[in-house]
Tab-separated table of C-alpha atoms in Angstrom:
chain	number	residue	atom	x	y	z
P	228	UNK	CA	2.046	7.742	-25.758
P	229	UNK	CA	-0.288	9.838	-23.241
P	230	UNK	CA	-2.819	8.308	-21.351
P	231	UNK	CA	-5.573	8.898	-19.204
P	232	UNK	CA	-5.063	7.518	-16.013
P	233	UNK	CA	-7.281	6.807	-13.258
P	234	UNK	CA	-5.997	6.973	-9.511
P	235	UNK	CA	-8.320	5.264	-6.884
P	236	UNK	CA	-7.157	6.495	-3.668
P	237	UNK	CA	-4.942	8.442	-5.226
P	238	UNK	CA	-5.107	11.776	-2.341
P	239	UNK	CA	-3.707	8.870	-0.066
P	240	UNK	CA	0.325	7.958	1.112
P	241	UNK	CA	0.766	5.753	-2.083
P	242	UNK	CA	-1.866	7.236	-4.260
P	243	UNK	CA	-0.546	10.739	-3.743
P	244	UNK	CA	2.870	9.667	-4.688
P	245	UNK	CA	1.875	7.418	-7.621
P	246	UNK	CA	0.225	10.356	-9.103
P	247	UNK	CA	3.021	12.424	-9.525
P	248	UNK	CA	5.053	9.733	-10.612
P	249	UNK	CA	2.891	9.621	-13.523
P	250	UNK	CA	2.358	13.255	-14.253
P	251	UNK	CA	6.353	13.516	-14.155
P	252	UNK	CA	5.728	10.738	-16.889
P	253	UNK	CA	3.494	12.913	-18.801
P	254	UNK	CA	0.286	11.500	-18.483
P	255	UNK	CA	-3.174	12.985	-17.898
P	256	UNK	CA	-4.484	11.724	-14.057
P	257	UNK	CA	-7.928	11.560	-12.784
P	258	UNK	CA	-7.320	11.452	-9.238
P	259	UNK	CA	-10.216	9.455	-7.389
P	260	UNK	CA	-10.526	9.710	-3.468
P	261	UNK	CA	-13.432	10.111	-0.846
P	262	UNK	CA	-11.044	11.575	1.893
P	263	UNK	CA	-11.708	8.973	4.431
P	264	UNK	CA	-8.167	8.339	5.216
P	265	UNK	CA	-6.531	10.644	2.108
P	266	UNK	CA	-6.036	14.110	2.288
P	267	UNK	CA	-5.972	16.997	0.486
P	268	UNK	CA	-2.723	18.363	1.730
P	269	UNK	CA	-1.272	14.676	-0.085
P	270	UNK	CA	-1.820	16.316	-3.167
P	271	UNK	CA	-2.205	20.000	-3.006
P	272	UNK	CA	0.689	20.805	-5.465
P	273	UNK	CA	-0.964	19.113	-8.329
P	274	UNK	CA	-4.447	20.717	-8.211
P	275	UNK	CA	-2.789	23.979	-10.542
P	276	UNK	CA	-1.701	21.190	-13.063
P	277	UNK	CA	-3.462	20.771	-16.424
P	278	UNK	CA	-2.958	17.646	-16.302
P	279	UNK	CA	-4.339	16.584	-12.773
P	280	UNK	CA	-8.203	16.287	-11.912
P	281	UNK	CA	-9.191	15.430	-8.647
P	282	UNK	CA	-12.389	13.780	-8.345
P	283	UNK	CA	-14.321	13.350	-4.905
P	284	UNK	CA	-16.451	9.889	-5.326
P	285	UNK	CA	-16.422	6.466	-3.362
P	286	UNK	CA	-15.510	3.751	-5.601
P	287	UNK	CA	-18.143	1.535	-3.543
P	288	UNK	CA	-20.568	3.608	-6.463
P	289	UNK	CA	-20.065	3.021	-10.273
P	290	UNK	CA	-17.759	5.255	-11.794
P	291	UNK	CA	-18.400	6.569	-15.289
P	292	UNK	CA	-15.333	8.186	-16.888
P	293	UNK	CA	-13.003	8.076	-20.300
P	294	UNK	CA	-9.557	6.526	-19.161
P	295	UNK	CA	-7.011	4.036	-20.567
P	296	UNK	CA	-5.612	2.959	-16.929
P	297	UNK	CA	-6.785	2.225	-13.556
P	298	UNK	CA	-4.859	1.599	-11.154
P	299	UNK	CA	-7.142	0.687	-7.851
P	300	UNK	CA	-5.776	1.779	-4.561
P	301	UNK	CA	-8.481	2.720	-2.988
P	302	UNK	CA	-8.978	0.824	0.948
P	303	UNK	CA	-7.622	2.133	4.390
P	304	UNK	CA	-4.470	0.340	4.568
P	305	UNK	CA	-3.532	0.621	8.447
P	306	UNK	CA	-4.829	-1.412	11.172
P	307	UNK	CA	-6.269	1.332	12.915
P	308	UNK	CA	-7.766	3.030	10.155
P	309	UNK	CA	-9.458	-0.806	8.596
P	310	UNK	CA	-10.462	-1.831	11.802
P	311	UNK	CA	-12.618	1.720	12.852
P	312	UNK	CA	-15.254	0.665	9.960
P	313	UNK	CA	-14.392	-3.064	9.070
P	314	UNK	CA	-17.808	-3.623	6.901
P	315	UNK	CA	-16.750	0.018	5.200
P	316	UNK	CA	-13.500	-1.711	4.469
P	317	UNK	CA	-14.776	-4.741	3.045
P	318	UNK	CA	-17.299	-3.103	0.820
P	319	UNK	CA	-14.478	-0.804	-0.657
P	320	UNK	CA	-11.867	-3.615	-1.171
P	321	UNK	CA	-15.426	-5.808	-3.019
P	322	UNK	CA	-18.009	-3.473	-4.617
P	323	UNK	CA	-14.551	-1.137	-5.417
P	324	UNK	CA	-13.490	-4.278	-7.298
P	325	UNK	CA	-16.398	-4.786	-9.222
P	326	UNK	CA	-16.830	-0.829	-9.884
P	327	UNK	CA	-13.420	-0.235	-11.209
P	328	UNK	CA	-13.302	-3.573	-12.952
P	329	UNK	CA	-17.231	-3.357	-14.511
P	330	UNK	CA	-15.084	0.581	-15.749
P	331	UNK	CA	-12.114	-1.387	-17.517
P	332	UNK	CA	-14.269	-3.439	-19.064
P	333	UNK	CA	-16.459	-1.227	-20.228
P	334	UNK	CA	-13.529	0.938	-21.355
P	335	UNK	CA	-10.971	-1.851	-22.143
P	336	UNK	CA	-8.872	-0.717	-20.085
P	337	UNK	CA	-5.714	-2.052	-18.239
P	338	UNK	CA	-6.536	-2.020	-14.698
P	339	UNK	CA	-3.780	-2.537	-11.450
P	340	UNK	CA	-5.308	-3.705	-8.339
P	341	UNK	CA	-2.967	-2.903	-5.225
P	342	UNK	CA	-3.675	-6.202	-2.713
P	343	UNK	CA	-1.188	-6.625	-0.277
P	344	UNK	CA	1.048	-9.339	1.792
P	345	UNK	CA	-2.098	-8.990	4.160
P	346	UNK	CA	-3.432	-11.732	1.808
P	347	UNK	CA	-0.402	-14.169	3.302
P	348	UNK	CA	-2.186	-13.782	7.054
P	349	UNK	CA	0.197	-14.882	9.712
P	350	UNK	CA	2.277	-16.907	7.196
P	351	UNK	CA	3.545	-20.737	7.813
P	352	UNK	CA	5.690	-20.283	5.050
P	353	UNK	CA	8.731	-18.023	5.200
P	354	UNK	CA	9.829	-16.000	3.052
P	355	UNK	CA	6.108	-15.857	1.402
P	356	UNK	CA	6.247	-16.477	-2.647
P	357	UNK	CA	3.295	-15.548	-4.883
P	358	UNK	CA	2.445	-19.520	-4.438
P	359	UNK	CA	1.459	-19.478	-1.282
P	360	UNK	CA	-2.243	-19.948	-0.442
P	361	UNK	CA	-1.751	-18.492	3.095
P	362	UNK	CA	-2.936	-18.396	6.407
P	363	UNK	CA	-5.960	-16.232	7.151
P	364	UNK	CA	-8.354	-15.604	9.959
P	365	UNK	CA	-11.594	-15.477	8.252
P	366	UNK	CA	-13.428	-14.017	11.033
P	367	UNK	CA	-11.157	-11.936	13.038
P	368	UNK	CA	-10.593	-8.479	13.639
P	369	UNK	CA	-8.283	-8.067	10.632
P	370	UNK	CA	-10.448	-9.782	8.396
P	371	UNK	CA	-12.105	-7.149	6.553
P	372	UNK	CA	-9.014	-6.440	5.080
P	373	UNK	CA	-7.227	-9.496	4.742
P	374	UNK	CA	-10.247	-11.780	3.132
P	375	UNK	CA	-11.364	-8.381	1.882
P	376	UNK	CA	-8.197	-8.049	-0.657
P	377	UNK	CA	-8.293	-11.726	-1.367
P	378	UNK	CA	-11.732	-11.602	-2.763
P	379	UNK	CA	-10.651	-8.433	-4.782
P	380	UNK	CA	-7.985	-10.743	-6.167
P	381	UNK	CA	-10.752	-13.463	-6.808
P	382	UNK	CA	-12.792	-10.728	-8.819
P	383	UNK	CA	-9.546	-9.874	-11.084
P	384	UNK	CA	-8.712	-13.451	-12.092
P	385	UNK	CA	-12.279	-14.316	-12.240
P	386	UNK	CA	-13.063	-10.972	-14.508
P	387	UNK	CA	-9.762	-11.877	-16.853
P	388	UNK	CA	-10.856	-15.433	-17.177
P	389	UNK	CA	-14.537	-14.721	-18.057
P	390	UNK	CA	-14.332	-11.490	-19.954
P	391	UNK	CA	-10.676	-11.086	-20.508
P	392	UNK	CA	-10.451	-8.130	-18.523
P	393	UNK	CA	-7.007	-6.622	-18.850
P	394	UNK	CA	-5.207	-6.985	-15.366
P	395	UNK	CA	-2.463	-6.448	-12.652
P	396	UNK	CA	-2.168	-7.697	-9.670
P	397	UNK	CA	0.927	-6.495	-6.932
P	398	UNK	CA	0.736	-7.439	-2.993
P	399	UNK	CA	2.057	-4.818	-1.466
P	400	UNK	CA	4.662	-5.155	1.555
P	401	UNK	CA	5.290	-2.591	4.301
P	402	UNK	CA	5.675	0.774	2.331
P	403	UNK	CA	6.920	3.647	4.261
P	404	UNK	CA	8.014	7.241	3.490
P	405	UNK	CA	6.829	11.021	3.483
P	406	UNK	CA	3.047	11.362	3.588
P	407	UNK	CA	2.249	8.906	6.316
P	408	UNK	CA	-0.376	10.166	8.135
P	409	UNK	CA	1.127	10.346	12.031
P	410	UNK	CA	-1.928	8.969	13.489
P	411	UNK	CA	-2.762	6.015	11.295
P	412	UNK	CA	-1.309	3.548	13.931
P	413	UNK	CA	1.727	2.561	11.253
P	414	UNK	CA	4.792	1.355	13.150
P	415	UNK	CA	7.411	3.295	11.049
P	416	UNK	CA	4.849	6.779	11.701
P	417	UNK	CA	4.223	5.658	15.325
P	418	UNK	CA	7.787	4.937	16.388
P	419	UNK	CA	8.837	8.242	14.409
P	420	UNK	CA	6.634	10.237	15.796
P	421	UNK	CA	7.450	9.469	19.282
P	422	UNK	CA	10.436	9.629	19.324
P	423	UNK	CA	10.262	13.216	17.587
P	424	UNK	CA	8.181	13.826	20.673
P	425	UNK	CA	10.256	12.287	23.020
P	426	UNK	CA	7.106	10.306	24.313
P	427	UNK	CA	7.345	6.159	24.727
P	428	UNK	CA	7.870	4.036	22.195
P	429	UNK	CA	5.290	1.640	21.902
P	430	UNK	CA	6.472	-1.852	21.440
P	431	UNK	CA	4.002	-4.739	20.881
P	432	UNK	CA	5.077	-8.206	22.330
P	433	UNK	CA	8.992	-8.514	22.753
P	434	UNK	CA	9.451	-6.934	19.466
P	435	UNK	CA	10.833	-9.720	17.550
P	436	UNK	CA	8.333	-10.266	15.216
P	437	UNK	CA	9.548	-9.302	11.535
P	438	UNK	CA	8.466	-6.986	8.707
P	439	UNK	CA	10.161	-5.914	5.421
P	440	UNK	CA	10.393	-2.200	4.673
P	441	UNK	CA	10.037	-0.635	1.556
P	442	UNK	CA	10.617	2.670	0.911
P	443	UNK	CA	7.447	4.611	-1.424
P	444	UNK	CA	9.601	5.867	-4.428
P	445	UNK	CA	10.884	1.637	-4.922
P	446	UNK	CA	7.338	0.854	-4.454
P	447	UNK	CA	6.050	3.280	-6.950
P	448	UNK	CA	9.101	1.733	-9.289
P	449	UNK	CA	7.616	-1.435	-9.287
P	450	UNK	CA	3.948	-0.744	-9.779
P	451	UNK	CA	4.168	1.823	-12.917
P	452	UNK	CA	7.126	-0.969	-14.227
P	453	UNK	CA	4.067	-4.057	-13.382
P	454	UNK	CA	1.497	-1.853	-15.164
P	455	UNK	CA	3.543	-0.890	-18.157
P	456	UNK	CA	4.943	-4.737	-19.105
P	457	UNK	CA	2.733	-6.510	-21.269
P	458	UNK	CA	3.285	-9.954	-20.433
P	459	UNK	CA	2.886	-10.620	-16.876
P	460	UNK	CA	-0.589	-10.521	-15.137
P	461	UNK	CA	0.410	-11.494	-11.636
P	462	UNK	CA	0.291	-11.594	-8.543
P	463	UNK	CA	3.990	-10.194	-8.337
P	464	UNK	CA	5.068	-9.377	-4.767
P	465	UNK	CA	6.235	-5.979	-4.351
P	466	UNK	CA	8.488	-5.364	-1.514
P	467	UNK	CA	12.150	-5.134	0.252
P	468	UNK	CA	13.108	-8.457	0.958
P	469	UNK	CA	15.947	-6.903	3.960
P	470	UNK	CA	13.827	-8.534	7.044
P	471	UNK	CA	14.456	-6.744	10.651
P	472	UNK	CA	12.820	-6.934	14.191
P	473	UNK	CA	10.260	-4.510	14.794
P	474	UNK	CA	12.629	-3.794	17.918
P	475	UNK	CA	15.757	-3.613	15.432
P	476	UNK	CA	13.539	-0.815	13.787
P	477	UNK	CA	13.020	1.029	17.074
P	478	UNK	CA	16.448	1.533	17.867
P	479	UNK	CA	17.092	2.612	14.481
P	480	UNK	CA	14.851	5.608	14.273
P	481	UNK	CA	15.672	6.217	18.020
P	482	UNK	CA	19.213	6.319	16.689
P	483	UNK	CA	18.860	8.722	13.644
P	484	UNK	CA	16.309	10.935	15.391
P	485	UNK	CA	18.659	11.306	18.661
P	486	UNK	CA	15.498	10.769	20.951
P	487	UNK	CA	16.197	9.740	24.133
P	488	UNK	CA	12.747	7.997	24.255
P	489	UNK	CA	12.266	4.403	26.352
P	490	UNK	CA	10.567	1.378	24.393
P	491	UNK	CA	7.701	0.213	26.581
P	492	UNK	CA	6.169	-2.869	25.777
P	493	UNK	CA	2.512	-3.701	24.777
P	494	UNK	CA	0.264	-6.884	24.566
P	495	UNK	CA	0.968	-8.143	20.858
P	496	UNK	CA	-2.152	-7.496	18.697
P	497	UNK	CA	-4.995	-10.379	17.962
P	498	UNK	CA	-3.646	-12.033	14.442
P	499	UNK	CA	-0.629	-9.882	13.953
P	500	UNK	CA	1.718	-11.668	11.942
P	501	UNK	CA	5.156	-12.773	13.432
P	502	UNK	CA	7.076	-13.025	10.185
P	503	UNK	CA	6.601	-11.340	7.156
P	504	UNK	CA	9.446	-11.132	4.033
P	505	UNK	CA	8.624	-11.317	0.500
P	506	UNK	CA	10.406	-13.260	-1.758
P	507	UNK	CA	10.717	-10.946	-5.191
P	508	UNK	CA	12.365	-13.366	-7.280
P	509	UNK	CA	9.260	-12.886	-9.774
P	510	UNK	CA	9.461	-9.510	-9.794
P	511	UNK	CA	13.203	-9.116	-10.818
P	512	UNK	CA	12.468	-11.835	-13.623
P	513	UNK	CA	9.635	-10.464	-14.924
P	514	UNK	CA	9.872	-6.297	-14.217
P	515	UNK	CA	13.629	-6.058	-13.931
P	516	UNK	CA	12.750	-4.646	-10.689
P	517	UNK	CA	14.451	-4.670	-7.095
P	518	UNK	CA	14.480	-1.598	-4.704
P	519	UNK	CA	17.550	0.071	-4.341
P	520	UNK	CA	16.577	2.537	-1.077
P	521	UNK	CA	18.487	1.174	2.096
P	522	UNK	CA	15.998	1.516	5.143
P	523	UNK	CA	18.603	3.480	6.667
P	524	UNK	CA	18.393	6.466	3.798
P	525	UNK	CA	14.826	5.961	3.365
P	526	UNK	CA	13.898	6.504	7.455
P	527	UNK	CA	16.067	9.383	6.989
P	528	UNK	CA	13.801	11.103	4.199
P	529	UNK	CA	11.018	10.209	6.301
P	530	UNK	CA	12.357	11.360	9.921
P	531	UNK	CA	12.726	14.948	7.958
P	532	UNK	CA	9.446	15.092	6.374
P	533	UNK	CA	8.202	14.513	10.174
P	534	UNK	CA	10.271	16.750	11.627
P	535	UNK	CA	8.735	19.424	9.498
P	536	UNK	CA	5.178	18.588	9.710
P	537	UNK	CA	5.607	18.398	13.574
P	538	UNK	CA	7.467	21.520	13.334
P	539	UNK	CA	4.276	23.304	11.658
């Protein structure tokens, strides 16, 4: 049955690609974004589509509109980009909860909020299941975003509990693929872009700390299938549980890109986590859902749509 689907975020990397996804499903999208870190150019082939409505607002405001879904990705997601206005970043992941959630209410609609692994910290527990509490700096420089997407989590269980407010709730693991902005301070867009460049590759600490890439188009699999299911509320990790060294990844891209770039090393970043790997056992229970894009295949999709946008 069509719907009318709201996108917060949605002219970002995830947003942009969630969008189509659900236009190709045949739904009507309001597409909500403030440009801070999305961009036009994310979504410039949808603006000529009857279905697609692009809205310029800042979900730290109320948001009055007719829609059956929300899915809530609005919040800089990159160090780089969170850190530059931390108290902007909190008040998005917060008052952007309450908006869109005071909206489902309102509406009765079924809203999706996109946290993130960030809500793990620098884990003690490895691989990190949806039980785990975690391990979080409440006053460092990553806070805003960490505690910030654990109170948004707060306000979704809280708002289901007291109202019965119809929600999601995915964390989000390393996502990576076309549309990542080359200057957001992402490793897979920093160590790509280098190396297109043939400049240094920028390696924090000895580069065996861990992360778990997922490519976008498995990412977007699991959120519409989390949204769509009617019996699980969440939190579901979403992300590829294949673990490798940040310096494993390095000489990957340096190997598919042919760049005869040098890895120089960095101090490691204040509360960067040295392990992160989801454990999705909940997710292929409850969604069906695992991702099937190797990282291999999916740096390769994303190497080209550099190449090209370096090219222009």
């Amino acid at each position: 049955m069509k719907s009318t689907v709201l996108v917060t975020g949605g002219a970002g990397f995830i947003g942009s690609h969630l969008c189509e996804r659900l236009l190709a499903d045949g739904q009507d999208v309001l597409c909500v974004d403030n440009f801070y870190t999305g961009s036009k150019d994310n979504i410039r082939h949808l603006l000529d589509n009857p279905c697609f409505e692009l809205i310029r607002h800042d979900v730290v405001l109320p948001l009055y509109v007719e829609v059956d879904q929300i899915y809530n990705l609005a919040c800089a997601a990159s160090p780089v980009q969170y850190q530059s206005d931390p108290v902007g970043t909190t008040k998005t992941s917060v008052m952007g909860a309450i908006n869109m959630l005071g909206l489902a209410r309102r509406k009765r609609a079924r809203i999706l909020q996109a946290s993130t692994s960030e809500v793990y910290g620098d884990p003690l527990q490895h691989p990190q299941p949806e039980t785990y509490w975690g391990h979080v700096n409440p006053i460092g420089a990553r806070a805003c975003y960490d505690e910030g997407k654990r109170c948004a989590e707060t306000l979704f269980f809280d708002y289901h509990r007291q109202w019965n407010v119809d929600i999601r709730v995915i964390r989000i693991f390393n996502t990576y693929g076309p549309r990542l902005h080359r200057n957001d301070g992402r490793v897979v867009s920093n160590f790509i872009v280098q190396a297109l460049r043939g400049e240094p590759i920028t390696l924090f600490g000895d580069g065996q700390q861990t992360r778990s890439f997922c490519y976008v188009d498995d990412l977007i699999d699991g959120m519409v299938g989390m949204m769509d299911q009617d019996t699980e509320i969440g939190p579901i990790n979403i992300g590829n549980p294949a673990e490798c060294t940040i310096r494993e990844l390095a000489e990957t891209i340096l190997r598919l890109t042919d760049s005869k770039s040098e890895l120089v090393q960095h101090p490691l970043p204040i509360d960067d986590p040295v392990r992160r790997k989801p454990q999705i056992d909940k997710a292929e229970t409850a969604l069906g859902w695992s991702p099937k894009v190797t990282l291999e295949d999916g740096l390769g999709e994303t190497i080209a749509y550099f190449r090209h946008l370096l090219s222009k």
